[in-house]
CSV table of C-alpha atoms in Angstrom, one decimal:
chain,number,residue,atom,x,y,z
A,1347,MET,CA,233.6,77.6,-78.8
A,1348,ILE,CA,232.2,78.4,-82.2
A,1349,PRO,CA,230.5,81.7,-82.4
A,1350,THR,CA,227.0,81.9,-83.9
A,1351,ILE,CA,228.2,84.3,-86.7
A,1352,LEU,CA,231.9,84.7,-87.5
A,1353,SER,CA,232.2,86.7,-90.6
A,1354,ALA,CA,236.0,87.2,-91.0
A,1355,ARG,CA,237.3,85.7,-94.2
A,1356,ARG,CA,240.4,83.7,-95.0
A,1357,SER,CA,242.9,85.5,-97.3
A,1358,THR,CA,242.9,84.0,-100.7
A,1359,THR,CA,246.6,83.5,-100.3
A,1360,GLY,CA,246.3,81.8,-96.8
A,1361,SER,CA,247.7,78.4,-96.2
A,1362,SER,CA,245.8,75.4,-94.9
A,1363,SER,CA,246.3,73.9,-91.5
A,1364,SER,CA,247.0,70.3,-90.7
A,1365,THR,CA,244.8,68.2,-88.4
A,1366,ALA,CA,246.1,65.1,-86.7
A,1367,LEU,CA,243.3,64.1,-84.3
A,1368,ILE,CA,242.9,60.3,-84.0
A,1369,LEU,CA,239.4,59.7,-82.5
A,1370,THR,CA,239.6,56.0,-82.3
A,1371,PRO,CA,242.2,53.4,-83.3
A,1372,GLN,CA,240.2,52.4,-86.4
A,1373,LEU,CA,239.9,55.9,-87.9
A,1374,THR,CA,241.9,57.1,-90.9
A,1375,ASP,CA,245.1,59.0,-89.9
A,1376,LEU,CA,244.1,62.5,-90.7
A,1377,ALA,CA,247.6,63.9,-90.7
A,1378,SER,CA,248.7,61.6,-93.5
A,1379,GLU,CA,245.4,62.4,-95.3
A,1380,ASP,CA,246.3,66.1,-95.0
A,1381,ASN,CA,249.6,65.4,-96.8
A,1382,HIS,CA,247.8,63.6,-99.6
A,1383,MET,CA,245.4,66.5,-100.0
A,1384,HIS,CA,248.2,69.1,-100.0
A,1385,ARG,CA,249.9,67.2,-102.8
A,1386,MET,CA,246.7,67.1,-104.8
A,1387,CYS,CA,246.0,70.8,-104.3
A,1388,ALA,CA,249.5,71.6,-105.5
A,1389,THR,CA,248.4,70.5,-109.0
A,1390,VAL,CA,245.4,72.9,-109.0
A,1391,GLU,CA,246.3,76.3,-110.3
A,1392,GLY,CA,244.3,78.8,-108.2
A,1393,GLY,CA,240.6,78.9,-108.6
A,1394,MET,CA,239.9,77.7,-105.0
A,1395,THR,CA,238.4,81.0,-103.9
A,1396,GLY,CA,234.7,80.5,-104.6
A,1397,SER,CA,232.2,80.1,-101.9
A,1398,VAL,CA,231.2,76.7,-100.3
A,1399,VAL,CA,228.0,76.3,-98.3
A,1400,VAL,CA,227.7,73.4,-95.9
A,1401,VAL,CA,224.1,72.6,-94.9
A,1402,GLY,CA,224.2,70.9,-91.5
A,1403,ALA,CA,226.2,72.0,-88.5
A,1404,GLY,CA,226.7,68.7,-86.8
A,1405,LEU,CA,229.9,66.6,-86.7
A,1406,ALA,CA,229.7,66.0,-90.5
A,1407,GLY,CA,229.4,69.8,-91.2
A,1408,LEU,CA,232.3,70.5,-88.9
A,1409,ARG,CA,234.5,67.9,-90.4
A,1410,ALA,CA,233.7,69.1,-93.9
A,1411,ALA,CA,234.8,72.6,-93.0
A,1412,GLU,CA,238.0,71.3,-91.5
A,1413,ARG,CA,238.9,69.1,-94.4
A,1414,LEU,CA,238.1,71.8,-97.0
A,1415,ARG,CA,240.6,74.1,-95.3
A,1416,ALA,CA,243.1,71.3,-94.9
A,1417,ALA,CA,242.8,70.7,-98.6
A,1418,GLY,CA,243.6,74.3,-99.4
A,1419,TRP,CA,240.2,75.8,-100.1
A,1420,ALA,CA,240.8,79.5,-99.5
A,1421,GLY,CA,237.3,80.9,-100.3
A,1422,PRO,CA,234.5,81.6,-98.0
A,1423,VAL,CA,232.9,78.6,-96.2
A,1424,THR,CA,229.5,79.0,-94.5
A,1425,VAL,CA,228.0,76.4,-92.3
A,1426,ILE,CA,224.2,76.5,-91.7
A,1427,GLY,CA,222.6,74.6,-88.9
A,1428,SER,CA,219.1,74.4,-87.6
A,1429,GLU,CA,220.1,73.8,-84.0
A,1430,PRO,CA,221.3,76.8,-81.9
A,1431,HIS,CA,224.3,74.9,-80.6
A,1432,PRO,CA,227.8,74.6,-82.1
A,1433,PRO,CA,228.6,71.0,-83.3
A,1434,TYR,CA,228.5,68.6,-80.4
A,1435,ASN,CA,229.1,64.9,-79.5
A,1436,ARG,CA,225.8,63.0,-79.8
A,1437,PRO,CA,226.7,59.4,-78.5
A,1438,PRO,CA,226.8,60.5,-74.8
A,1439,LEU,CA,223.2,61.7,-75.1
A,1440,THR,CA,222.0,58.1,-74.4
A,1441,LYS,CA,224.8,57.2,-72.0
A,1442,THR,CA,227.0,59.4,-69.7
A,1443,ALA,CA,225.3,62.7,-70.5
A,1444,LEU,CA,221.8,61.2,-69.9
A,1445,ARG,CA,223.0,59.7,-66.6
A,1446,ASP,CA,225.1,62.6,-65.3
A,1447,GLY,CA,223.4,65.6,-66.8
A,1448,VAL,CA,223.5,67.3,-70.2
A,1449,ASP,CA,226.0,70.1,-70.6
A,1450,PRO,CA,226.1,71.5,-74.1
A,1451,GLU,CA,229.5,73.2,-73.6
A,1452,ALA,CA,231.1,69.9,-72.3
A,1453,LEU,CA,229.7,68.1,-75.4
A,1454,ALA,CA,230.8,70.7,-77.9
A,1455,PHE,CA,233.7,69.8,-80.3
A,1456,ARG,CA,236.8,71.9,-80.1
A,1457,GLN,CA,237.1,74.4,-83.0
A,1458,ARG,CA,240.4,74.1,-84.9
A,1459,PRO,CA,242.4,77.2,-85.9
A,1460,SER,CA,242.0,76.2,-89.5
A,1461,THR,CA,238.3,76.9,-89.3
A,1462,ALA,CA,238.5,80.2,-87.3
A,1463,ASP,CA,237.3,82.2,-90.3
A,1464,VAL,CA,234.4,79.9,-91.2
A,1465,GLU,CA,231.0,81.6,-90.9
A,1466,TRP,CA,228.5,79.7,-88.7
A,1467,ARG,CA,224.8,80.5,-89.1
A,1468,LEU,CA,223.3,78.5,-86.2
A,1469,GLY,CA,219.6,78.4,-85.5
A,1470,THR,CA,219.0,78.7,-89.2
A,1471,THR,CA,217.1,76.3,-91.4
A,1472,VAL,CA,217.5,75.7,-95.1
A,1473,ARG,CA,214.1,75.6,-96.6
A,1474,SER,CA,215.0,74.4,-100.2
A,1475,ALA,CA,217.7,74.3,-102.8
A,1476,ASP,CA,218.0,75.0,-106.5
A,1477,LEU,CA,220.9,72.8,-107.6
A,1478,SER,CA,220.8,74.1,-111.2
A,1479,GLU,CA,221.1,77.7,-110.1
A,1480,ARG,CA,223.4,76.9,-107.2
A,1481,THR,CA,221.4,78.6,-104.4
A,1482,VAL,CA,219.9,77.5,-101.1
A,1483,THR,CA,216.8,79.3,-99.7
A,1484,LEU,CA,216.9,80.0,-95.9
A,1485,ASP,CA,213.9,80.0,-93.6
A,1486,ASP,CA,213.7,83.8,-93.8
A,1487,GLY,CA,213.2,83.6,-97.6
A,1488,SER,CA,216.7,84.9,-98.5
A,1489,ASN,CA,218.8,83.0,-101.1
A,1490,LEU,CA,222.4,82.1,-100.5
A,1491,PRO,CA,224.5,81.3,-103.6
A,1492,TYR,CA,227.4,78.8,-103.7
A,1493,ASP,CA,230.1,77.5,-105.9
A,1494,GLY,CA,230.2,74.2,-104.0
A,1495,LEU,CA,227.6,72.6,-101.7
A,1496,VAL,CA,228.0,70.1,-98.9
A,1497,ILE,CA,224.9,68.2,-97.9
A,1498,ALA,CA,225.4,67.3,-94.2
A,1499,THR,CA,221.9,67.5,-92.7
A,1500,GLY,CA,222.0,64.1,-91.0
A,1501,VAL,CA,218.9,62.4,-89.7
A,1502,SER,CA,215.9,63.0,-87.4
A,1503,ALA,CA,214.3,60.5,-85.0
A,1504,ARG,CA,211.6,58.5,-86.7
A,1505,ARG,CA,208.2,58.8,-85.1
A,1506,LEU,CA,205.4,56.3,-84.9
A,1507,GLY,CA,202.2,57.2,-86.6
A,1508,LEU,CA,200.1,57.2,-83.5
A,1509,ALA,CA,197.1,59.4,-82.7
A,1510,ALA,CA,198.6,60.3,-79.3
A,1511,PRO,CA,200.5,63.7,-79.1
A,1512,ARG,CA,204.2,63.5,-79.7
A,1513,SER,CA,204.7,65.4,-76.5
A,1514,TRP,CA,203.8,62.2,-74.6
A,1515,ARG,CA,206.8,60.5,-76.2
A,1516,HIS,CA,210.5,61.3,-75.8
A,1517,THR,CA,213.1,60.8,-78.5
A,1518,VAL,CA,216.9,61.2,-78.1
A,1519,ARG,CA,218.5,63.0,-80.9
A,1520,THR,CA,219.4,66.5,-79.7
A,1521,VAL,CA,220.7,68.2,-76.5
A,1522,GLU,CA,217.1,69.4,-75.8
A,1523,ASP,CA,215.8,65.9,-76.2
A,1524,ALA,CA,218.3,64.5,-73.7
A,1525,LYS,CA,217.7,67.3,-71.2
A,1526,ALA,CA,213.9,66.7,-71.3
A,1527,LEU,CA,214.3,63.0,-70.9
A,1528,ARG,CA,216.8,63.3,-68.0
A,1529,GLU,CA,214.4,65.5,-66.1
A,1530,ASP,CA,211.8,62.7,-66.2
A,1531,LEU,CA,214.1,59.8,-65.4
A,1532,GLN,CA,213.5,59.8,-61.7
A,1533,ASP,CA,214.2,57.0,-59.2
A,1534,GLY,CA,211.2,54.7,-59.4
A,1535,SER,CA,209.8,56.0,-62.7
A,1536,ARG,CA,208.1,53.5,-64.9
A,1537,VAL,CA,209.7,53.8,-68.3
A,1538,VAL,CA,208.5,52.1,-71.5
A,1539,ILE,CA,211.0,52.2,-74.4
A,1540,ILE,CA,209.6,51.5,-77.8
A,1541,GLY,CA,212.3,49.9,-79.9
A,1542,GLY,CA,215.1,47.5,-78.9
A,1543,GLY,CA,217.8,48.7,-81.1
A,1544,PHE,CA,221.1,50.2,-80.0
A,1545,ILE,CA,219.5,53.5,-78.9
A,1546,GLY,CA,216.7,51.8,-77.0
A,1547,CYS,CA,219.1,49.4,-75.3
A,1548,GLU,CA,221.5,52.2,-74.3
A,1549,VAL,CA,218.6,54.3,-72.8
A,1550,ALA,CA,217.4,51.2,-71.0
A,1551,SER,CA,220.8,50.7,-69.5
A,1552,THR,CA,221.1,54.3,-68.4
A,1553,ALA,CA,217.5,54.4,-67.0
A,1554,VAL,CA,218.1,51.3,-64.9
A,1555,SER,CA,221.2,52.8,-63.4
A,1556,LEU,CA,219.0,55.8,-62.3
A,1557,GLY,CA,216.6,53.5,-60.5
A,1558,CYS,CA,213.9,53.4,-63.1
A,1559,GLU,CA,211.6,50.4,-63.8
A,1560,VAL,CA,212.1,49.7,-67.5
A,1561,THR,CA,210.1,47.8,-70.1
A,1562,VAL,CA,211.3,47.5,-73.7
A,1563,VAL,CA,208.7,46.8,-76.5
A,1564,GLU,CA,210.4,45.3,-79.5
A,1565,PRO,CA,208.6,44.0,-82.7
A,1566,LEU,CA,211.3,41.4,-83.5
A,1567,SER,CA,212.0,38.3,-81.4
A,1568,VAL,CA,214.9,39.8,-79.5
A,1569,PRO,CA,216.6,43.2,-79.2
A,1570,LEU,CA,219.2,44.1,-81.8
A,1571,GLU,CA,218.0,41.2,-84.0
A,1572,GLY,CA,217.9,43.5,-87.1
A,1573,PRO,CA,221.5,44.8,-87.0
A,1574,ALA,CA,223.2,41.9,-85.1
A,1575,GLY,CA,221.1,38.7,-85.4
A,1576,PRO,CA,219.2,36.6,-82.9
A,1577,ALA,CA,222.2,35.0,-81.1
A,1578,LEU,CA,223.7,38.3,-80.0
A,1579,GLY,CA,220.3,39.8,-79.4
A,1580,ALA,CA,219.3,37.0,-77.0
A,1581,GLU,CA,222.5,37.5,-75.0
A,1582,ILE,CA,222.0,41.2,-74.8
A,1583,GLN,CA,218.4,40.6,-73.6
A,1584,ARG,CA,219.7,38.2,-71.0
A,1585,ARG,CA,222.1,40.8,-69.7
A,1586,HIS,CA,219.4,43.5,-69.5
A,1587,GLU,CA,216.9,41.1,-67.8
A,1588,SER,CA,219.5,40.2,-65.2
A,1589,ARG,CA,219.4,43.9,-64.2
A,1590,GLY,CA,215.6,44.1,-64.0
A,1591,VAL,CA,214.7,45.2,-67.5
A,1592,ARG,CA,211.5,43.6,-68.9
A,1593,PHE,CA,210.9,42.9,-72.5
A,1594,ARG,CA,207.8,42.5,-74.6
A,1595,THR,CA,209.2,41.1,-77.8
A,1596,GLY,CA,207.2,40.3,-80.9
A,1597,ARG,CA,204.9,43.2,-80.0
A,1598,THR,CA,204.1,46.6,-81.4
A,1599,VAL,CA,202.4,49.7,-79.9
A,1600,VAL,CA,199.0,50.5,-81.4
A,1601,ALA,CA,197.8,53.3,-79.2
A,1602,MET,CA,198.5,55.5,-76.1
A,1603,ARG,CA,196.0,56.9,-73.7
A,1604,ARG,CA,195.9,59.2,-70.7
A,1605,GLU,CA,193.0,59.7,-68.3
A,1606,ALA,CA,192.3,63.1,-66.8
A,1607,ALA,CA,193.1,61.8,-63.3
A,1608,ALA,CA,196.2,59.9,-64.3
A,1609,GLU,CA,198.6,62.7,-63.4
A,1610,GLY,CA,200.7,62.4,-66.5
A,1611,ARG,CA,200.7,58.6,-66.6
A,1612,THR,CA,200.4,57.1,-70.0
A,1613,THR,CA,198.8,53.7,-70.9
A,1614,VAL,CA,200.7,52.1,-73.7
A,1615,GLU,CA,198.5,49.6,-75.6
A,1616,LEU,CA,200.1,46.7,-77.5
A,1617,ASP,CA,198.9,44.8,-80.5
A,1618,ASP,CA,198.0,41.7,-78.4
A,1619,GLY,CA,195.7,43.7,-76.1
A,1620,GLY,CA,198.3,44.1,-73.4
A,1621,ARG,CA,198.7,47.4,-71.6
A,1622,LEU,CA,201.7,49.0,-69.9
A,1623,VAL,CA,201.4,52.0,-67.6
A,1624,ALA,CA,204.3,54.4,-68.0
A,1625,ASP,CA,205.5,57.6,-66.3
A,1626,VAL,CA,207.9,58.0,-69.2
A,1627,VAL,CA,207.7,56.8,-72.8
A,1628,VAL,CA,210.7,56.8,-75.1
A,1629,GLU,CA,210.5,56.2,-78.9
A,1630,ALA,CA,213.6,54.6,-80.3
A,1631,VAL,CA,212.4,53.3,-83.6
A,1632,GLY,CA,215.1,54.4,-86.0
A,1633,SER,CA,215.7,57.5,-88.0
A,1634,THR,CA,214.8,59.3,-91.2
A,1635,ALA,CA,217.2,61.2,-93.4
A,1636,ASN,CA,216.8,65.0,-93.5
A,1637,THR,CA,216.3,65.4,-97.2
A,1638,GLY,CA,213.0,67.4,-97.5
A,1639,TRP,CA,214.9,70.6,-98.6
A,1640,LEU,CA,216.2,68.7,-101.6
A,1641,GLN,CA,212.9,67.6,-103.0
A,1642,GLY,CA,212.3,68.3,-106.7
A,1643,GLN,CA,216.0,68.4,-107.6
A,1644,GLY,CA,216.1,65.1,-109.5
A,1645,LEU,CA,218.0,63.2,-106.8
A,1646,ASP,CA,217.2,59.7,-105.5
A,1647,LEU,CA,216.1,60.4,-101.9
A,1648,THR,CA,214.7,57.0,-101.3
A,1649,ASN,CA,216.9,56.4,-98.2
A,1650,GLY,CA,219.1,59.4,-97.9
A,1651,VAL,CA,220.9,61.0,-100.8
A,1652,LEU,CA,222.2,58.4,-103.3
A,1653,CYS,CA,225.8,59.3,-104.3
A,1654,ASP,CA,228.6,57.9,-106.4
A,1655,VAL,CA,231.8,56.5,-105.0
A,1656,ASP,CA,233.2,60.1,-104.8
A,1657,LEU,CA,230.1,61.2,-102.7
A,1658,HIS,CA,228.6,63.3,-105.5
A,1659,PRO,CA,224.8,63.1,-105.5
A,1660,LEU,CA,223.5,61.2,-108.6
A,1661,THR,CA,220.8,62.4,-111.1
A,1662,ALA,CA,219.6,60.8,-114.3
A,1663,ALA,CA,222.2,62.8,-116.1
A,1664,GLY,CA,225.1,61.7,-113.9
A,1665,PRO,CA,226.8,63.0,-110.7
A,1666,LEU,CA,226.6,66.7,-109.6
A,1667,ARG,CA,230.2,67.4,-109.3
A,1668,ASP,CA,229.8,70.7,-107.4
A,1669,VAL,CA,227.9,69.0,-104.6
A,1670,VAL,CA,228.9,66.3,-102.1
A,1671,ALA,CA,226.9,64.5,-99.3
A,1672,ILE,CA,228.5,63.2,-96.2
A,1673,GLY,CA,227.5,61.7,-92.8
A,1674,ASP,CA,224.2,60.0,-91.9
A,1675,VAL,CA,222.3,61.5,-94.9
A,1676,ALA,CA,224.5,60.0,-97.6
A,1677,ARG,CA,223.9,56.7,-99.3
A,1678,PHE,CA,226.9,55.6,-101.3
A,1679,PRO,CA,228.5,52.4,-102.8
A,1680,VAL,CA,230.9,50.6,-100.5
A,1681,PRO,CA,233.7,49.1,-102.6
A,1682,MET,CA,234.6,46.4,-100.1
A,1683,PHE,CA,231.0,45.1,-100.3
A,1684,ARG,CA,230.8,44.9,-104.1
A,1685,GLY,CA,229.6,48.5,-104.5
A,1686,MET,CA,226.3,48.0,-102.6
A,1687,PRO,CA,224.9,51.5,-101.7
A,1688,CYS,CA,224.7,51.9,-98.0
A,1689,ARG,CA,223.6,54.7,-95.6
A,1690,ILE,CA,225.8,54.2,-92.6
A,1691,GLU,CA,224.8,56.0,-89.3
A,1692,HIS,CA,228.1,55.5,-87.5
A,1693,TRP,CA,229.8,58.2,-85.5
A,1694,THR,CA,233.2,57.6,-87.2
A,1695,MET,CA,231.8,57.9,-90.7
A,1696,PRO,CA,231.7,61.8,-91.0
A,1697,THR,CA,235.4,62.0,-90.1
A,1698,GLU,CA,236.3,59.3,-92.6
A,1699,MET,CA,234.1,60.8,-95.4
A,1700,ALA,CA,235.1,64.4,-95.0
A,1701,GLY,CA,238.6,64.1,-96.4
A,1702,HIS,CA,237.4,62.3,-99.6
A,1703,ALA,CA,234.4,64.7,-99.9
A,1704,ALA,CA,236.7,67.7,-99.7
A,1705,ARG,CA,238.9,66.3,-102.5
A,1706,SER,CA,235.8,65.4,-104.6
A,1707,LEU,CA,234.2,68.8,-104.2
A,1708,ILE,CA,237.3,70.8,-105.0
A,1709,ALA,CA,238.0,68.6,-108.1
A,1710,GLY,CA,234.4,69.1,-109.2
A,1711,VAL,CA,234.4,72.9,-108.7
A,1712,THR,CA,237.8,73.4,-110.4
A,1713,GLY,CA,237.1,71.0,-113.2
A,1714,GLU,CA,239.7,68.5,-112.2
A,1715,SER,CA,239.6,64.7,-111.9
A,1716,VAL,CA,239.3,63.3,-108.4
A,1717,ALA,CA,242.7,62.2,-107.2
A,1718,GLY,CA,243.2,58.9,-105.4
A,1719,PRO,CA,241.1,55.8,-105.0
A,1720,ALA,CA,237.3,55.7,-104.5
A,1721,PHE,CA,236.0,56.2,-101.0
A,1722,ASN,CA,236.3,52.7,-99.3
A,1723,PRO,CA,235.4,52.9,-95.6
A,1724,LEU,CA,235.1,50.0,-93.2
A,1725,PRO,CA,231.8,50.6,-91.4
A,1726,THR,CA,232.4,50.8,-87.7
A,1727,PHE,CA,230.0,51.1,-84.7
A,1728,TRP,CA,230.2,50.7,-80.9
A,1729,SER,CA,227.8,50.7,-78.0
A,1730,ASP,CA,228.4,50.8,-74.3
A,1731,GLN,CA,225.9,48.9,-72.1
A,1732,TYR,CA,226.5,48.0,-68.4
A,1733,GLY,CA,230.2,48.6,-68.7
A,1734,THR,CA,230.7,46.4,-71.7
A,1735,ARG,CA,231.7,47.8,-75.1
A,1736,ILE,CA,230.1,46.2,-78.1
A,1737,GLN,CA,232.1,46.9,-81.3
A,1738,SER,CA,230.9,46.2,-84.8
A,1739,PHE,CA,232.9,46.2,-88.0
A,1740,GLY,CA,231.6,45.7,-91.6
A,1741,ILE,CA,227.9,45.0,-92.1
A,1742,PRO,CA,226.9,42.2,-89.8
A,1743,ALA,CA,223.3,42.4,-91.1
A,1744,LEU,CA,224.4,40.9,-94.4
A,1745,GLY,CA,225.5,37.7,-92.6
A,1746,ARG,CA,222.7,37.2,-90.0
A,1747,ASP,CA,222.0,33.7,-91.4
A,1748,ASP,CA,225.5,32.4,-90.7
A,1749,VAL,CA,226.8,33.7,-87.4
A,1750,ARG,CA,229.7,31.9,-85.7
A,1751,VAL,CA,231.4,32.5,-82.4
A,1752,LEU,CA,235.0,32.9,-83.5
A,1753,GLU,CA,236.5,33.3,-80.0
A,1754,GLY,CA,235.4,33.4,-76.4
A,1755,ASP,CA,232.1,32.7,-74.7
A,1756,LEU,CA,229.0,34.6,-75.7
A,1757,THR,CA,227.9,34.8,-72.0
A,1758,SER,CA,231.0,36.7,-71.0
A,1759,GLU,CA,233.3,38.0,-73.8
A,1760,ALA,CA,233.2,36.8,-77.4
A,1761,VAL,CA,233.9,37.6,-81.0
A,1762,LEU,CA,231.1,36.8,-83.5
A,1763,GLY,CA,231.7,36.5,-87.2
A,1764,TYR,CA,228.9,37.1,-89.7
A,1765,HIS,CA,229.2,35.3,-93.1
A,1766,ARG,CA,227.5,35.6,-96.5
A,1767,ALA,CA,228.3,32.8,-99.0
A,1768,ASN,CA,231.0,31.6,-96.5
A,1769,THR,CA,232.7,35.1,-96.7
A,1770,LEU,CA,233.2,37.1,-93.5
A,1771,VAL,CA,231.2,40.3,-93.9
A,1772,GLY,CA,230.9,41.5,-90.4
A,1773,VAL,CA,232.5,41.1,-86.9
A,1774,VAL,CA,231.0,42.0,-83.5
A,1775,LEU,CA,233.1,42.1,-80.4
A,1776,LEU,CA,231.4,41.7,-77.1
A,1777,GLY,CA,234.2,43.0,-74.9
A,1778,MET,CA,237.4,41.4,-76.3
A,1779,ALA,CA,239.0,44.8,-76.9
A,1780,LYS,CA,242.5,43.4,-77.4
A,1781,GLN,CA,241.3,41.3,-80.4
A,1782,MET,CA,239.9,44.3,-82.2
A,1783,ILE,CA,242.8,44.9,-84.6
A,1784,THR,CA,243.1,41.2,-85.5
A,1785,TYR,CA,239.5,40.7,-86.5
A,1786,ARG,CA,239.2,44.1,-88.1
A,1787,GLN,CA,242.1,43.1,-90.4
A,1788,ALA,CA,240.6,39.7,-91.1
A,1789,LEU,CA,237.4,41.4,-92.3
A,1790,ILE,CA,239.4,43.7,-94.6
A,1791,ASP,CA,241.4,40.8,-96.0
A,1792,ALA,CA,238.2,38.9,-96.7
A,1793,ASN,CA,236.6,41.7,-98.7
A,1794,PRO,CA,238.9,43.3,-101.2
A,1795,PRO,CA,237.3,46.3,-102.9
A,1796,ALA,CA,235.5,45.9,-106.1
A,1797,PRO,CA,237.6,46.9,-109.2
A,1798,ALA,CA,237.5,50.6,-110.0
A,1799,THR,CA,236.1,49.8,-113.4
A,1800,LYS,CA,233.0,48.3,-111.9
A,1801,LEU,CA,232.5,51.3,-109.6
A,1802,GLY,CA,233.0,53.9,-112.3
A,1803,ARG,CA,233.4,57.7,-112.1
A,1804,GLU,CA,231.5,58.4,-115.3
A,1805,GLY,CA,229.4,61.5,-115.9
A,1806,THR,CA,229.8,65.2,-115.2
A,1807,ARG,CA,227.6,68.2,-115.1
C-alpha cells in the first residue's frame, strides 16, 4: 500500500530500479525501455536532483513516478491526488467490482520499491498553477514549487445539463461512485442508463447479471456507433437485447422528475415525449478533461492539454520543456496517423506514455535534447461484455464509413477492419483472441509513422 504521506527522500547518489511488468501482450516491454533510459541518463552529468511535482494520483501519476525513478531521477518526487485512495484499477468499476463488490484495497496497484521514497499527498486538490513561476497552489492556499511538472489529472464524468439534482443520477468514475451504484443495483431494480458507449454497455451487462431490468437511452441509431460504427453497434445491441436489455435509440433525455409519493423513483422524460420510470439512473455520457487548474497559462485546453510529440504542453511560444502531460488529460500528435492530435482514454496509454514523458521531462529540465524517436503509440482498448472480449486497435472512428469483416462471423466471433482512403486505420476483434497479434501487426504495417521532420521538435522555453 502507498501511505498518504511518505516523506523520506532518495539519496542523490541512489540508483534507479528496473520495472519489468507486462500488463497486456500489446504493451511496451518496460524492462527494455528501462535499459534505454539508463543509457540516456548516462549521458547526463548530474543535475537530476531538483524536485518534480506530479499532479494526479491515478494510474498515470503512479507510472510517471515509476518511470522517473527508472530513468535515474534522484530528486524529490511529490504526487498530489484529490482522491483519498492510493492509485487503483478503474476498469473493474463497471464490471467485476461492480458485480462482486468494491474493495479499494483489492483494486489498488502494487507500489514498487523504486518509488518507496515518493511523497504522496492524497486527498489534496491543486487549485491552480503558475507555469512561469514553476509553482502549483494547493486547496489550502499553500504554494508548492517544482523544477519539473507532470500533468496527470485525468478526466471526470461528463454530466448532462438537466435541472434535476445530480444526486438522482449515478456516474461511474471513482471507487465511491461504484460503491454507491452497487448498493442500488438490487434484483428487480429498474435501471435507466443514459448513454450507449462502452461504459454504458458494460454497466448494462453487469446490471442484468444482478437481476435488474435495464433500459439504455442512446442518441445515435445504435450503441457504440460513435467509436465503432453502426455494424458492430447493431450486433452489440442484438446481444444485449437477447439478455433482456431494452434500447431507446435516437432519443435524448430532456428532464427528470420525482413525485413526493414516488419513494425514490425517477421519471425520465425523453425528447419524443416518452417516459421511463427508474429506481436507478446512470449517466454514461462521456468525460471531460480535468484542466480547470491550468486556466490562464497560455495552453490550448480545448480538449485536454495539447502537447507536442514529446508530450510537452504547447504555448504560442513553443513547448514548455519543464512540463509534460500524460494519460487521459493529454492530447498529442500520433505519428502513425499523420500527426493528428488525439486524446486517448485507454487504460494502456499511461503506461506507454510514462517512459517517454520521463525522458522528455528530464531532458527539458537538464537542458538536453530528447533521446530516441517521437512517442508513437498504437491506441488500444478493450471491453468485456457477457463473457466476450471486444478489443480495439488504432482509431476505428476514422474509418467508420468503410468497415469490412476481415474474418469470422459478426454474430459469433469476428475481426472488423476500419478503412480510410482504402487504408486500414482501425481493427476491432469481437472475440478472436488468437488473431490479435496478426491484425495488430497488419495495422502497424499499414500506417508507418509520419517523418520526424513533419512532426518537429522545435521551440524551447
